[in-house]
Coordinates of C-alpha atoms and ligand atoms in Angstrom, one line a residue:
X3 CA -41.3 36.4 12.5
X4 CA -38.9 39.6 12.5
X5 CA -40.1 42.8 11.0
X6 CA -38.8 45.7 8.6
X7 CA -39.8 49.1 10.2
X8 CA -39.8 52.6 9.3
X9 CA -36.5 53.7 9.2
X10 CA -35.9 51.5 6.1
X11 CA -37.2 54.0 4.2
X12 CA -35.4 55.8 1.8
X13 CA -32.4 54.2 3.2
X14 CA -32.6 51.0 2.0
X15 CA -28.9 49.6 3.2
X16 CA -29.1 46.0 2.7
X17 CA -26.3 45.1 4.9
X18 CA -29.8 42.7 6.7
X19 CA -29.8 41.1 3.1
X20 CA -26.3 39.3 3.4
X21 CA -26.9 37.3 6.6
X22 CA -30.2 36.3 6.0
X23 CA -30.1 32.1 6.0
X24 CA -33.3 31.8 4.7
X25 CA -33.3 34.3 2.2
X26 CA -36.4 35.8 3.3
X27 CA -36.0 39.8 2.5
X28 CA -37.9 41.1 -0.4
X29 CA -36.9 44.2 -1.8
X30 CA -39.0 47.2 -2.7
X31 CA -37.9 50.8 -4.6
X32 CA -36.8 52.1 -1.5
X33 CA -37.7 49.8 1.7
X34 CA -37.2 45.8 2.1
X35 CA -39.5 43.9 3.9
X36 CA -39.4 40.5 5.5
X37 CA -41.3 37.4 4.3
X38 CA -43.3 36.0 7.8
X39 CA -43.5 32.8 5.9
X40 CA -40.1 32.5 5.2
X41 CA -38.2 34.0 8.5
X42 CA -37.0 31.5 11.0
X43 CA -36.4 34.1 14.1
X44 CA -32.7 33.4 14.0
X45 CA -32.6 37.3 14.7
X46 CA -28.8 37.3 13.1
X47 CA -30.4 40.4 10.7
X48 CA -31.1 42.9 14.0
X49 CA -27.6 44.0 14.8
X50 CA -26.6 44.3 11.2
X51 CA -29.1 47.2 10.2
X52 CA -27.6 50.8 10.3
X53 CA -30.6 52.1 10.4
X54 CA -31.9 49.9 13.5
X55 CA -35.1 49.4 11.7
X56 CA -35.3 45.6 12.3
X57 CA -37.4 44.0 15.4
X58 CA -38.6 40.4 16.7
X59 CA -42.2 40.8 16.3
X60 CA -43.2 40.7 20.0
X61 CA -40.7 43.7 20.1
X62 CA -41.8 46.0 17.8
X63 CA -41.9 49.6 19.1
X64 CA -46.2 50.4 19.3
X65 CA -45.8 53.5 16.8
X66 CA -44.3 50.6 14.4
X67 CA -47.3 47.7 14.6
X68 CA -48.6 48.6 11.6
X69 CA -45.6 47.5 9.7
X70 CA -46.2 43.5 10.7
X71 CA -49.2 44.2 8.1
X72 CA -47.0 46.1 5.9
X73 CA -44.4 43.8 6.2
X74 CA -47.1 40.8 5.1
X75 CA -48.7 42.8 2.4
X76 CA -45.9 43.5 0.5
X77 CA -43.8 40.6 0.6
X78 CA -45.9 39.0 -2.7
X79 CA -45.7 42.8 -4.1
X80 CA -41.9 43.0 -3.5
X81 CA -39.2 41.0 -5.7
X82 CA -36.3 38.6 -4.3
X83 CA -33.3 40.0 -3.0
X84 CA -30.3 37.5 -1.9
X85 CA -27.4 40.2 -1.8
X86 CA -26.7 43.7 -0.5
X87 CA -26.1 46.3 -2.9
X88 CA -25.2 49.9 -2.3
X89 CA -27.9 51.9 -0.1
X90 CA -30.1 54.5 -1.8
X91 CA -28.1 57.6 -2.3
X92 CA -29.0 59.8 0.5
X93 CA -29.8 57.3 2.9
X94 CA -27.4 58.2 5.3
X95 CA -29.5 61.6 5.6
X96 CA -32.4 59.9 6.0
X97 CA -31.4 57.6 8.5
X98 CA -33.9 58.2 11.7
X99 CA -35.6 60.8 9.7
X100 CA -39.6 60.4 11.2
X101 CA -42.7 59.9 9.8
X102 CA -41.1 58.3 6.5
X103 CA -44.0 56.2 5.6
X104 CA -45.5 58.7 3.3
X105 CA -42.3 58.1 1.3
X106 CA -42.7 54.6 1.2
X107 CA -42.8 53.1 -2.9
X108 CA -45.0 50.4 -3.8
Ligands
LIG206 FE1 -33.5 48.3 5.5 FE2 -31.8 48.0 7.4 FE3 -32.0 46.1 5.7 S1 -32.2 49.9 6.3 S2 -32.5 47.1 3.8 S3 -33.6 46.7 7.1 S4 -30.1 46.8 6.6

């Protein structure tokens, strides 16, 4: 599967959203995460993040492993989302921010 990371955060830009085949992003208040069920590994999502916050799972950074679980637990939390829409309103500020996952909404 591919993973959502921490820089998703309180950016939220969805661009990922619009080239998904599968339709396998679900979308939380302010971070998206990626169905492991769903994802085919096509990887087509990686390049199209602003906020680089995508990775293969065998290439997720080792201050980011925890998100695989984070990515799993939320995905029957988190509601479908098939389209972008506009980021969250200061996400361009908070793009590569650290430590954002005390921000992160349930
Ligand atoms: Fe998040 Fe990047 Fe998608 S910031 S919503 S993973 S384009």
């Amino acid at each position: 599967t591919h993973v959502v990371t921490e820089n998703c955060i309180k950016c939220k830009y969805t661009d990922c959203v619009d080239v998904c085949p599968v339709d396998c992003f679900k979308e939380g208040p302010n971070f998206l995460v990626i169905d492991p069920d769903e994802c085919i590994d096509c990887g087509v999502c990686i390049p199209e993040c602003p906020a680089n916050a995508i990775f293969a799972e065998e290439d997720v950074p080792a201050d980011q492993m925890k998100f695989i679980e984070i990515n799993a637990e939320l995905t029957p939390v988190f509601g479908p989302i098939s389209r972008s829409k506009k980021p969250l309103a200061d996400a361009d500020q908070w793009n590569n921010v650290p430590d954002k996952l005390q921000y992160l909404e349930k």
